[in-house]
Structures are given as C-alpha cells and as structure tokens.
Tab-separated table of C-alpha atoms and ligand atoms in Angstrom:
chain	number	residue	atom	x	y	z
A	1	UNK	CA	29.857	-10.960	-15.371
A	2	UNK	CA	30.428	-7.624	-17.103
A	3	UNK	CA	31.192	-4.460	-15.133
A	4	UNK	CA	27.510	-3.596	-14.940
A	5	UNK	CA	26.160	-7.118	-14.415
A	6	UNK	CA	25.494	-7.726	-10.753
A	7	UNK	CA	23.840	-10.549	-8.879
A	8	UNK	CA	20.527	-10.098	-7.081
A	9	UNK	CA	22.378	-10.546	-3.787
A	10	UNK	CA	24.875	-7.767	-4.563
A	11	UNK	CA	22.078	-5.468	-5.677
A	12	UNK	CA	20.007	-6.247	-2.588
A	13	UNK	CA	22.968	-5.280	-0.422
A	14	UNK	CA	23.141	-1.906	-2.171
A	15	UNK	CA	19.373	-1.332	-1.953
A	16	UNK	CA	19.196	-2.198	1.761
A	17	UNK	CA	22.048	0.289	2.325
A	18	UNK	CA	19.753	3.193	1.398
A	19	UNK	CA	17.612	4.077	4.415
A	20	UNK	CA	14.349	4.701	2.563
A	21	UNK	CA	12.019	4.746	5.564
A	22	UNK	CA	8.852	6.447	4.321
A	23	UNK	CA	9.537	9.676	6.256
A	24	UNK	CA	12.937	10.064	4.543
A	25	UNK	CA	13.972	10.920	0.993
A	26	UNK	CA	14.306	8.040	-1.488
A	27	UNK	CA	16.286	10.064	-4.038
A	28	UNK	CA	19.626	8.311	-3.419
A	29	UNK	CA	18.046	4.915	-4.137
A	30	UNK	CA	16.228	6.230	-7.219
A	31	UNK	CA	19.457	7.761	-8.508
A	32	UNK	CA	21.270	4.453	-7.979
A	33	UNK	CA	18.602	2.573	-9.974
A	34	UNK	CA	18.584	5.241	-12.696
A	35	UNK	CA	22.356	5.136	-13.193
A	36	UNK	CA	22.448	1.307	-13.022
A	37	UNK	CA	19.809	1.095	-15.773
A	38	UNK	CA	21.480	3.861	-17.770
A	39	UNK	CA	24.777	1.888	-17.807
A	40	UNK	CA	22.779	-0.968	-19.332
A	41	UNK	CA	21.409	1.383	-21.994
A	42	UNK	CA	17.934	1.630	-20.435
A	43	UNK	CA	16.491	5.128	-20.167
A	44	UNK	CA	14.330	6.024	-17.164
A	45	UNK	CA	11.642	8.562	-16.469
A	46	UNK	CA	11.918	10.020	-12.961
A	47	UNK	CA	8.842	11.740	-11.504
A	48	UNK	CA	9.568	13.907	-8.464
A	49	UNK	CA	6.834	14.710	-5.947
A	50	UNK	CA	5.934	18.296	-4.997
A	51	UNK	CA	8.542	18.338	-2.197
A	52	UNK	CA	11.349	17.138	-4.522
A	53	UNK	CA	12.351	14.790	-1.668
A	54	UNK	CA	10.742	11.719	-3.219
A	55	UNK	CA	10.599	10.361	-6.713
A	56	UNK	CA	9.020	7.521	-8.618
A	57	UNK	CA	10.720	5.942	-11.617
A	58	UNK	CA	9.734	3.880	-14.583
A	59	UNK	CA	11.664	2.385	-17.462
A	60	UNK	CA	10.833	0.373	-20.553
A	61	UNK	CA	13.024	-2.411	-21.928
A	62	UNK	CA	12.085	-3.425	-25.461
A	63	UNK	CA	9.560	-1.818	-27.848
A	64	UNK	CA	6.751	0.173	-26.204
A	65	UNK	CA	3.991	-2.014	-27.619
A	66	UNK	CA	0.864	-3.575	-26.197
A	67	UNK	CA	1.209	-6.867	-24.359
A	68	UNK	CA	4.209	-6.001	-22.194
A	69	UNK	CA	4.578	-6.709	-18.486
A	70	UNK	CA	4.988	-4.146	-15.701
A	71	UNK	CA	7.157	-5.251	-12.786
A	72	UNK	CA	6.128	-3.036	-9.878
A	73	UNK	CA	7.917	-2.384	-6.588
A	74	UNK	CA	7.893	0.290	-3.894
A	75	UNK	CA	11.135	1.866	-2.737
A	76	UNK	CA	10.129	2.746	0.824
A	77	UNK	CA	10.383	0.647	3.970
A	78	UNK	CA	8.787	0.788	7.421
A	79	UNK	CA	10.722	2.225	10.405
A	80	UNK	CA	13.061	0.177	12.598
A	81	UNK	CA	12.776	2.430	15.694
A	82	UNK	CA	11.955	0.492	18.824
A	83	UNK	CA	12.594	-2.877	17.194
A	84	UNK	CA	15.227	-5.215	18.645
A	85	UNK	CA	17.476	-5.845	15.612
A	86	UNK	CA	20.489	-8.142	16.068
A	87	UNK	CA	22.539	-6.098	13.575
A	88	UNK	CA	22.406	-2.838	11.590
A	89	UNK	CA	19.114	-3.028	9.626
A	90	UNK	CA	20.632	-1.003	6.766
A	91	UNK	CA	23.670	-3.244	6.308
A	92	UNK	CA	22.816	-6.582	4.740
A	93	UNK	CA	23.913	-9.591	6.775
A	94	UNK	CA	24.148	-13.008	5.157
A	95	UNK	CA	23.755	-15.973	7.472
A	96	UNK	CA	22.701	-19.573	6.847
A	97	UNK	CA	21.120	-18.918	3.443
A	98	UNK	CA	19.207	-15.898	4.728
A	99	UNK	CA	19.799	-12.268	3.836
A	100	UNK	CA	18.903	-9.944	6.708
A	101	UNK	CA	18.065	-6.247	6.458
A	102	UNK	CA	15.164	-3.795	6.445
A	103	UNK	CA	13.252	-4.219	3.214
A	104	UNK	CA	14.871	-7.563	2.306
A	105	UNK	CA	11.387	-9.092	2.021
A	106	UNK	CA	9.209	-5.968	1.715
A	107	UNK	CA	10.203	-5.415	-1.018
A	108	UNK	CA	13.766	-4.704	-2.047
A	109	UNK	CA	14.367	-8.421	-2.638
A	110	UNK	CA	11.969	-8.379	-5.587
A	111	UNK	CA	13.461	-5.137	-6.910
A	112	UNK	CA	16.985	-6.618	-6.668
A	113	UNK	CA	16.026	-9.704	-8.690
A	114	UNK	CA	14.305	-7.534	-11.316
A	115	UNK	CA	17.360	-5.275	-11.643
A	116	UNK	CA	19.695	-8.271	-11.809
A	117	UNK	CA	17.630	-9.670	-14.679
A	118	UNK	CA	17.793	-6.469	-16.768
A	119	UNK	CA	20.952	-7.478	-18.706
A	120	UNK	CA	19.159	-10.701	-19.710
A	121	UNK	CA	16.034	-8.752	-20.720
A	122	UNK	CA	18.191	-6.392	-22.805
A	123	UNK	CA	20.007	-9.293	-24.490
A	124	UNK	CA	16.815	-11.264	-25.126
A	125	UNK	CA	15.575	-9.052	-27.955
A	126	UNK	CA	12.123	-8.703	-26.384
A	127	UNK	CA	9.228	-8.539	-28.842
A	128	UNK	CA	6.997	-7.089	-26.112
A	129	UNK	CA	8.389	-4.904	-23.344
A	130	UNK	CA	9.234	-5.224	-19.688
A	131	UNK	CA	8.380	-2.031	-17.793
A	132	UNK	CA	9.894	-1.410	-14.378
A	133	UNK	CA	7.724	0.757	-12.083
A	134	UNK	CA	9.157	1.990	-8.779
A	135	UNK	CA	6.938	3.950	-6.381
A	136	UNK	CA	7.441	5.708	-3.023
A	137	UNK	CA	5.333	6.075	0.141
A	138	UNK	CA	3.519	2.775	-0.384
A	139	UNK	CA	3.792	2.010	3.317
A	140	UNK	CA	2.040	5.251	4.283
A	141	UNK	CA	-0.943	4.949	1.941
A	142	UNK	CA	0.235	4.089	-1.593
A	143	UNK	CA	0.934	7.773	-2.302
A	144	UNK	CA	3.622	7.413	-4.989
A	145	UNK	CA	1.802	4.977	-7.239
A	146	UNK	CA	-1.034	7.458	-7.842
A	147	UNK	CA	0.911	9.979	-9.965
A	148	UNK	CA	3.103	7.159	-11.329
A	149	UNK	CA	0.183	5.081	-12.635
A	150	UNK	CA	-1.561	8.183	-14.018
A	151	UNK	CA	1.623	9.217	-15.829
A	152	UNK	CA	2.263	5.727	-17.229
A	153	UNK	CA	-1.369	5.280	-18.299
A	154	UNK	CA	-1.045	7.725	-21.209
A	155	UNK	CA	2.523	6.829	-22.200
A	156	UNK	CA	2.876	3.085	-21.794
A	157	UNK	CA	1.026	0.769	-24.192
A	158	UNK	CA	-1.597	-1.432	-22.490
A	159	UNK	CA	0.308	-4.268	-20.788
A	160	UNK	CA	-0.670	-7.916	-20.594
A	161	UNK	CA	-0.019	-7.834	-16.857
A	162	UNK	CA	1.196	-5.790	-13.925
A	163	UNK	CA	3.052	-7.973	-11.440
A	164	UNK	CA	3.383	-6.277	-8.056
A	165	UNK	CA	6.186	-8.166	-6.334
A	166	UNK	CA	5.020	-7.925	-2.714
A	167	UNK	CA	5.985	-10.994	-0.680
A	168	UNK	CA	3.521	-13.807	-1.400
A	169	UNK	CA	6.009	-16.680	-1.438
A	170	UNK	CA	5.732	-16.457	-5.255
A	171	UNK	CA	2.103	-17.576	-5.051
A	172	UNK	CA	-0.273	-15.613	-7.297
A	173	UNK	CA	-2.761	-13.255	-5.649
A	174	UNK	CA	-5.587	-11.617	-7.601
A	175	UNK	CA	-7.482	-9.795	-4.833
A	176	UNK	CA	-6.896	-7.621	-1.814
A	177	UNK	CA	-8.994	-5.423	0.428
A	178	UNK	CA	-9.301	-1.651	0.352
A	179	UNK	CA	-8.196	0.436	3.331
A	180	UNK	CA	-9.605	3.806	4.392
A	181	UNK	CA	-8.465	6.252	7.066
A	182	UNK	CA	-11.343	8.396	8.324
A	183	UNK	CA	-11.250	11.463	10.536
A	184	UNK	CA	-14.317	12.807	12.290
A	185	UNK	CA	-14.254	16.221	13.961
A	186	UNK	CA	-17.012	16.949	16.466
A	187	UNK	CA	-17.581	20.607	17.305
A	188	UNK	CA	-19.793	21.155	20.360
A	189	UNK	CA	-19.983	24.061	22.810
A	190	UNK	CA	-17.850	24.708	25.857
A	191	UNK	CA	-19.337	25.452	29.300
A	192	UNK	CA	-18.538	25.242	33.017
A	193	UNK	CA	-19.184	21.630	33.984
A	194	UNK	CA	-21.358	22.743	36.928
A	195	UNK	CA	-24.087	23.557	34.362
A	196	UNK	CA	-23.506	21.030	31.576
A	197	UNK	CA	-26.773	21.900	29.838
A	198	UNK	CA	-25.279	25.268	28.807
A	199	UNK	CA	-22.761	23.377	26.673
A	200	UNK	CA	-22.676	20.590	24.105
A	201	UNK	CA	-20.277	17.875	25.262
A	202	UNK	CA	-18.307	16.831	22.168
A	203	UNK	CA	-16.882	13.764	23.942
A	204	UNK	CA	-20.380	12.460	24.757
A	205	UNK	CA	-21.316	12.807	21.084
A	206	UNK	CA	-18.075	11.088	20.084
A	207	UNK	CA	-19.126	8.143	22.266
A	208	UNK	CA	-22.413	7.882	20.325
A	209	UNK	CA	-20.479	7.952	17.061
A	210	UNK	CA	-18.050	5.253	18.225
A	211	UNK	CA	-20.967	3.018	19.231
A	212	UNK	CA	-22.558	3.529	15.807
A	213	UNK	CA	-19.262	2.606	14.107
A	214	UNK	CA	-19.124	-0.552	16.221
A	215	UNK	CA	-22.719	-1.402	15.214
A	216	UNK	CA	-21.758	-0.939	11.559
A	217	UNK	CA	-18.875	-3.383	12.087
A	218	UNK	CA	-21.217	-5.969	13.591
A	219	UNK	CA	-23.621	-5.570	10.671
A	220	UNK	CA	-20.805	-5.984	8.119
A	221	UNK	CA	-19.494	-9.101	9.895
A	222	UNK	CA	-22.934	-10.690	9.654
A	223	UNK	CA	-23.423	-10.093	5.941
A	224	UNK	CA	-23.180	-12.798	3.294
A	225	UNK	CA	-19.595	-13.818	2.534
A	226	UNK	CA	-18.700	-12.710	-1.004
A	227	UNK	CA	-15.182	-14.191	-1.102
A	228	UNK	CA	-14.246	-16.826	1.529
A	229	UNK	CA	-10.522	-16.552	0.661
A	230	UNK	CA	-10.163	-13.454	2.863
A	231	UNK	CA	-9.292	-13.495	6.553
A	232	UNK	CA	-11.739	-12.307	7.803
A	233	UNK	CA	-14.122	-12.685	4.813
A	234	UNK	CA	-16.061	-9.456	5.446
A	235	UNK	CA	-15.380	-5.696	5.685
A	236	UNK	CA	-14.019	-4.494	9.028
A	237	UNK	CA	-14.055	-1.239	10.985
A	238	UNK	CA	-11.887	-0.027	13.840
A	239	UNK	CA	-11.582	3.109	15.948
A	240	UNK	CA	-7.898	3.906	16.430
A	241	UNK	CA	-7.701	7.282	18.195
A	242	UNK	CA	-9.951	9.548	20.227
A	243	UNK	CA	-8.831	12.952	21.469
A	244	UNK	CA	-10.852	15.689	23.096
A	245	UNK	CA	-11.295	17.791	26.176
A	246	UNK	CA	-8.874	19.540	28.519
A	247	UNK	CA	-10.120	19.176	32.128
A	248	UNK	CA	-12.780	17.435	34.210
A	249	UNK	CA	-14.569	20.705	34.958
A	250	UNK	CA	-14.826	22.024	31.403
A	251	UNK	CA	-17.495	20.712	29.030
A	252	UNK	CA	-15.356	19.866	25.986
A	253	UNK	CA	-16.255	21.688	22.770
A	254	UNK	CA	-14.163	19.486	20.502
A	255	UNK	CA	-13.424	15.824	19.969
A	256	UNK	CA	-11.632	14.033	17.153
A	257	UNK	CA	-12.144	10.377	16.251
A	258	UNK	CA	-9.746	8.641	13.863
A	259	UNK	CA	-11.119	5.398	12.537
A	260	UNK	CA	-10.592	2.948	9.732
A	261	UNK	CA	-12.444	0.663	7.376
A	262	UNK	CA	-11.150	-2.215	5.278
A	263	UNK	CA	-13.497	-3.217	2.515
A	264	UNK	CA	-13.835	-6.379	0.510
A	265	UNK	CA	-12.944	-5.683	-3.160
A	266	UNK	CA	-16.658	-5.200	-3.920
A	267	UNK	CA	-17.475	-3.078	-0.836
A	268	UNK	CA	-18.632	0.472	-1.541
A	269	UNK	CA	-16.802	2.040	1.401
A	270	UNK	CA	-17.663	5.681	0.522
A	271	UNK	CA	-21.367	4.694	0.661
A	272	UNK	CA	-20.853	3.272	4.178
A	273	UNK	CA	-19.059	6.472	5.218
A	274	UNK	CA	-22.067	8.366	3.874
A	275	UNK	CA	-24.323	6.274	6.172
A	276	UNK	CA	-22.226	7.319	9.178
A	277	UNK	CA	-22.413	10.963	8.054
A	278	UNK	CA	-26.199	10.666	7.758
A	279	UNK	CA	-26.406	9.154	11.266
A	280	UNK	CA	-24.344	12.059	12.641
A	281	UNK	CA	-26.514	14.668	10.921
A	282	UNK	CA	-29.930	13.224	11.764
A	283	UNK	CA	-29.285	11.652	15.176
A	284	UNK	CA	-26.526	13.769	16.716
A	285	UNK	CA	-26.189	17.214	15.118
A	286	UNK	CA	-29.944	17.763	15.282
A	287	UNK	CA	-29.807	17.385	19.090
A	288	UNK	CA	-26.610	19.423	19.435
A	289	UNK	CA	-28.182	22.344	17.581
A	290	UNK	CA	-31.004	22.641	20.063
A	291	UNK	CA	-28.337	24.201	22.337
A	292	UNK	CA	-26.117	25.847	19.718
A	293	UNK	CA	-26.805	26.295	15.985
A	294	UNK	CA	-23.043	26.325	15.271
A	295	UNK	CA	-22.498	22.695	16.320
A	296	UNK	CA	-21.241	20.452	13.529
A	297	UNK	CA	-19.762	17.002	12.872
A	298	UNK	CA	-17.497	16.537	9.846
A	299	UNK	CA	-16.161	13.223	8.578
A	300	UNK	CA	-13.382	13.201	5.986
A	301	UNK	CA	-11.808	10.353	4.055
A	302	UNK	CA	-8.204	11.231	4.925
A	303	UNK	CA	-6.530	8.419	2.961
A	304	UNK	CA	-7.543	5.415	0.932
A	305	UNK	CA	-5.916	2.395	-0.669
A	306	UNK	CA	-7.933	0.998	-3.543
A	307	UNK	CA	-8.807	-2.708	-3.525
A	308	UNK	CA	-7.428	-5.193	-6.026
A	309	UNK	CA	-10.557	-6.565	-7.625
A	310	UNK	CA	-10.459	-10.154	-8.840
A	311	UNK	CA	-10.983	-10.150	-12.629
A	312	UNK	CA	-11.610	-13.840	-13.212
A	313	UNK	CA	-9.569	-15.080	-16.153
A	314	UNK	CA	-7.669	-11.819	-16.823
A	315	UNK	CA	-4.518	-11.864	-18.965
A	316	UNK	CA	-2.508	-11.138	-15.796
A	317	UNK	CA	-3.945	-14.197	-14.044
A	318	UNK	CA	-3.256	-16.385	-17.069
A	319	UNK	CA	0.331	-15.155	-17.341
A	320	UNK	CA	1.186	-15.514	-13.656
A	321	UNK	CA	-0.274	-19.034	-13.659
A	322	UNK	CA	2.002	-19.937	-16.561
A	323	UNK	CA	5.048	-18.373	-14.914
A	324	UNK	CA	4.512	-19.933	-11.476
A	325	UNK	CA	2.806	-23.183	-12.463
A	326	UNK	CA	0.082	-22.362	-9.923
A	327	UNK	CA	-3.470	-22.121	-11.250
A	328	UNK	CA	-5.156	-21.129	-7.986
A	329	UNK	CA	-5.344	-17.413	-7.155
A	330	UNK	CA	-5.041	-16.272	-3.541
A	331	UNK	CA	-6.410	-13.212	-1.713
A	332	UNK	CA	-4.700	-11.091	0.954
A	333	UNK	CA	-6.019	-8.608	3.486
A	334	UNK	CA	-3.173	-6.056	3.177
A	335	UNK	CA	-3.176	-3.264	0.624
A	336	UNK	CA	-0.675	-2.856	-2.223
A	337	UNK	CA	0.028	-0.600	-5.211
A	338	UNK	CA	-1.847	-3.149	-7.393
A	339	UNK	CA	-5.250	-1.567	-6.704
A	340	UNK	CA	-4.115	1.619	-8.468
A	341	UNK	CA	-2.933	-0.203	-11.606
A	342	UNK	CA	-6.172	-2.201	-11.574
A	343	UNK	CA	-8.030	1.121	-11.345
A	344	UNK	CA	-6.489	2.438	-14.593
A	345	UNK	CA	-7.644	-0.732	-16.339
A	346	UNK	CA	-4.362	-2.660	-16.366
A	347	UNK	CA	-4.743	-6.361	-15.450
A	348	UNK	CA	-2.852	-6.764	-12.171
A	349	UNK	CA	-1.730	-9.490	-9.806
A	350	UNK	CA	0.479	-9.610	-6.717
A	351	UNK	CA	3.298	-12.165	-6.723
A	352	UNK	CA	6.749	-11.835	-5.234
A	353	UNK	CA	9.463	-13.612	-3.269
A	354	UNK	CA	9.551	-13.879	0.521
A	355	UNK	CA	7.033	-14.358	3.285
A	356	UNK	CA	4.756	-11.528	4.460
A	357	UNK	CA	5.298	-12.868	7.998
A	358	UNK	CA	8.858	-11.441	7.790
A	359	UNK	CA	7.721	-8.005	6.659
A	360	UNK	CA	7.814	-5.046	9.065
A	361	UNK	CA	9.532	-7.216	11.734
A	362	UNK	CA	12.927	-6.924	13.459
A	363	UNK	CA	15.577	-9.121	11.773
A	364	UNK	CA	13.564	-9.113	8.540
A	365	UNK	CA	15.180	-11.516	6.083
A	366	UNK	CA	14.661	-13.174	2.747
A	367	UNK	CA	15.929	-16.643	1.902
A	368	UNK	CA	18.510	-16.734	-0.910
A	369	UNK	CA	16.453	-19.612	-2.367
A	370	UNK	CA	13.461	-17.266	-2.673
A	371	UNK	CA	15.525	-14.822	-4.723
A	372	UNK	CA	16.751	-17.688	-6.944
A	373	UNK	CA	13.173	-18.843	-7.534
A	374	UNK	CA	12.123	-15.298	-8.436
A	375	UNK	CA	15.078	-15.022	-10.835
A	376	UNK	CA	13.957	-18.259	-12.494
A	377	UNK	CA	10.414	-16.865	-12.832
A	378	UNK	CA	11.761	-13.667	-14.423
A	379	UNK	CA	13.801	-15.817	-16.817
A	380	UNK	CA	10.581	-17.531	-17.929
A	381	UNK	CA	9.005	-14.094	-18.311
A	382	UNK	CA	11.863	-12.977	-20.594
A	383	UNK	CA	11.368	-16.073	-22.752
A	384	UNK	CA	7.604	-15.451	-22.894
A	385	UNK	CA	8.072	-11.849	-24.059
A	386	UNK	CA	10.694	-12.852	-26.676
A	387	UNK	CA	8.555	-15.571	-28.243
B	1	ZN	ZN1	5.363	-3.797	0.668
C-alpha cells in the first residue's frame, strides 16, 4: 500500500472516530474526506450550509461525461444517548469478524469501502466517471441532500445510476416510502371553565382532528394494494405529540398536534393533507367561529422525505442487477437520500453493505465480510466504467 492507500477497515475506524451525530458539526469528517481525496489527486466541491457548521461534499473521478455512477452516502449518525453500549461508540472495536461503532452500518461502512476503492478508480482510467456524494442531516429529514442534489444537477453530467449505499445487505432496492411531518396549530378562545360556552376549547377540537386522522388511516389501510413488497403495503398515519392547555379550570385556547404520514411511492400525500385541512375548515373552524371569529386551525408540512419511485427497467436497476447478480428489486419502508436524486431525474437505487436491523441500535456493527463484498462490488463497478 502507498502512503495514501488505506483499507476500508482503517478508513472506517477514522470515520467512526468523528462524532457526527446530526445535532453536531460534520466539518471535521468532511475535511478528512476532502484531504484524503486531495492526496489521491481528486478535487472536491464542499457546500457549506447557512450555519457553516455542516457541509456536503462531492467529487468526480474520471471525465465528467454522461453515463457515470454516483455513490451516495450521508455523513451523520443517530445519537447514542441512553443506549447501553458495551464500549465507546466513537472508537471502533473489532471482535470476531465484526466492527463495532456508531455508524458502522448506517452508513460509514459504505463510505469507507468507497473511499478505499478510490485509488483503484483513479488507476483504472475510467471512461465514464464515479461521483462521490456525501450529505449531512439525512437522519433528521434528508436536509443535506436537497442543496447537494440541486447543485450537482446542473454541474454533473447525467449519470447511469445513483447508488445510495444504505444498509440493504447488498440487495438492490428500487422503491421506498415518503415520510411527512405535519404540525397542526389549533387556536380557540380562553374562558373560565365554569362557563365553557364563553370559550372555544382547543383541546376538544384537537380530539376531533385526531379522530379524523385515525379515520384517514383506516381508509388508507383498506385501499387497494399498489405494491405488495412494502410492509405494510399501504400509506400510514400516526399522531406523535399533543400539547395544549395549562389547568383544569381554564378553557384552553391553544393546542398543537404533531402527526406523520408515510406514503407509498405513488401516494399524493399533500392532497391527503389538503383533505384534513378541508375537514378542519368546514367541520371544525365553522363551529368555532360561532363563538369567536378569530378562531383558526393551521396545518403545515414541517418536513418531508420524498419517496423513491420504482422506475421499472431503469439504467440504475439494470446496472445494480449486473453488479450484484440479483435481478429482483426490493422495497423498504424507511426513507433515504435516493428520493431526492430520483426527483431530479437521475435513475436511483439503494444498495449497501450491512443489515438495517443493526442501524440506530446500541453496539451497532458491520461484518468485515460485508465490507469485503461491497469492495468486490465496487471493483466490478470500476471495470464496468473502464470498459
Ligand atoms: Zn442511513
């Protein structure tokens, strides 16, 4: 090995050592990747966010021509607070063929194998490029991939495939659900609880809303299954938080409901949100305003992760089938950065080393074998792009 050539295992140890929990800066990790690639003669573009605490990065190896492949990873990890780890989560521990540490599976293991393969990509004389795309804040709503994909869209030639290396056990996935965070604010009117009719009880109206959301969920569960690969194979809703009121003898004038929806790739979630808004306006606000004209209910889409839509027979599906030897495409219910690359018209699949069952857990690990298999897949990719 040359001075700059490192194994995936060595690189994973370095990457795990950066605590890139989503609420912390990822700049030290990004700087490490930038200088590693720079030593190999690969120039990077670093895109800082508005706080200058986070940055995304992308790099192109080979000529910037159509038909390249984007290898996409996120730099952030989920918190370890409250989890019973057997050792320091930010210090890689190797034991019995497993490499333990936060992010080992989700998804620094993939990033480590990609970085370890860069010297081979550089030496291969690629005819079509490999692009490395590294985002931030994936775990808190795929925030980093939005500016990153928009920036790359106008500067990177249309790729044959985007491979998002989330842990799928190196099985190809061509579809995932969307995820929406919704916040509803209910503004009623305060009164002494001895004469409730002088007020508009925001918590009572929140209860009506919650029941309507539950009814929507039941309706969605009963609709025709469009893709039986999903678990469950229909859109889902959930109410996660309710807050309102201050005391038993005050009619509460405010209540806040935080809820969520996960859509199938073909679900028009904003249209369903519009139905809930219409219910609030016609069924609830109309009654509230009999007492006070100022009463209002507002529902906002606070965050959204786009779905990965299956594009039967796309160039990305064909390529990942060739690389993995697996023709069948899977579907997953968790969100990834892939939906945002799909949205800019780049054929995208999810396929990476490790088991999603390890992700976000204490004593997260990845098997060394899984890294070796990913390295072999990237070797086949290098040969494909050099041919
Ligand atoms: Zn992930």
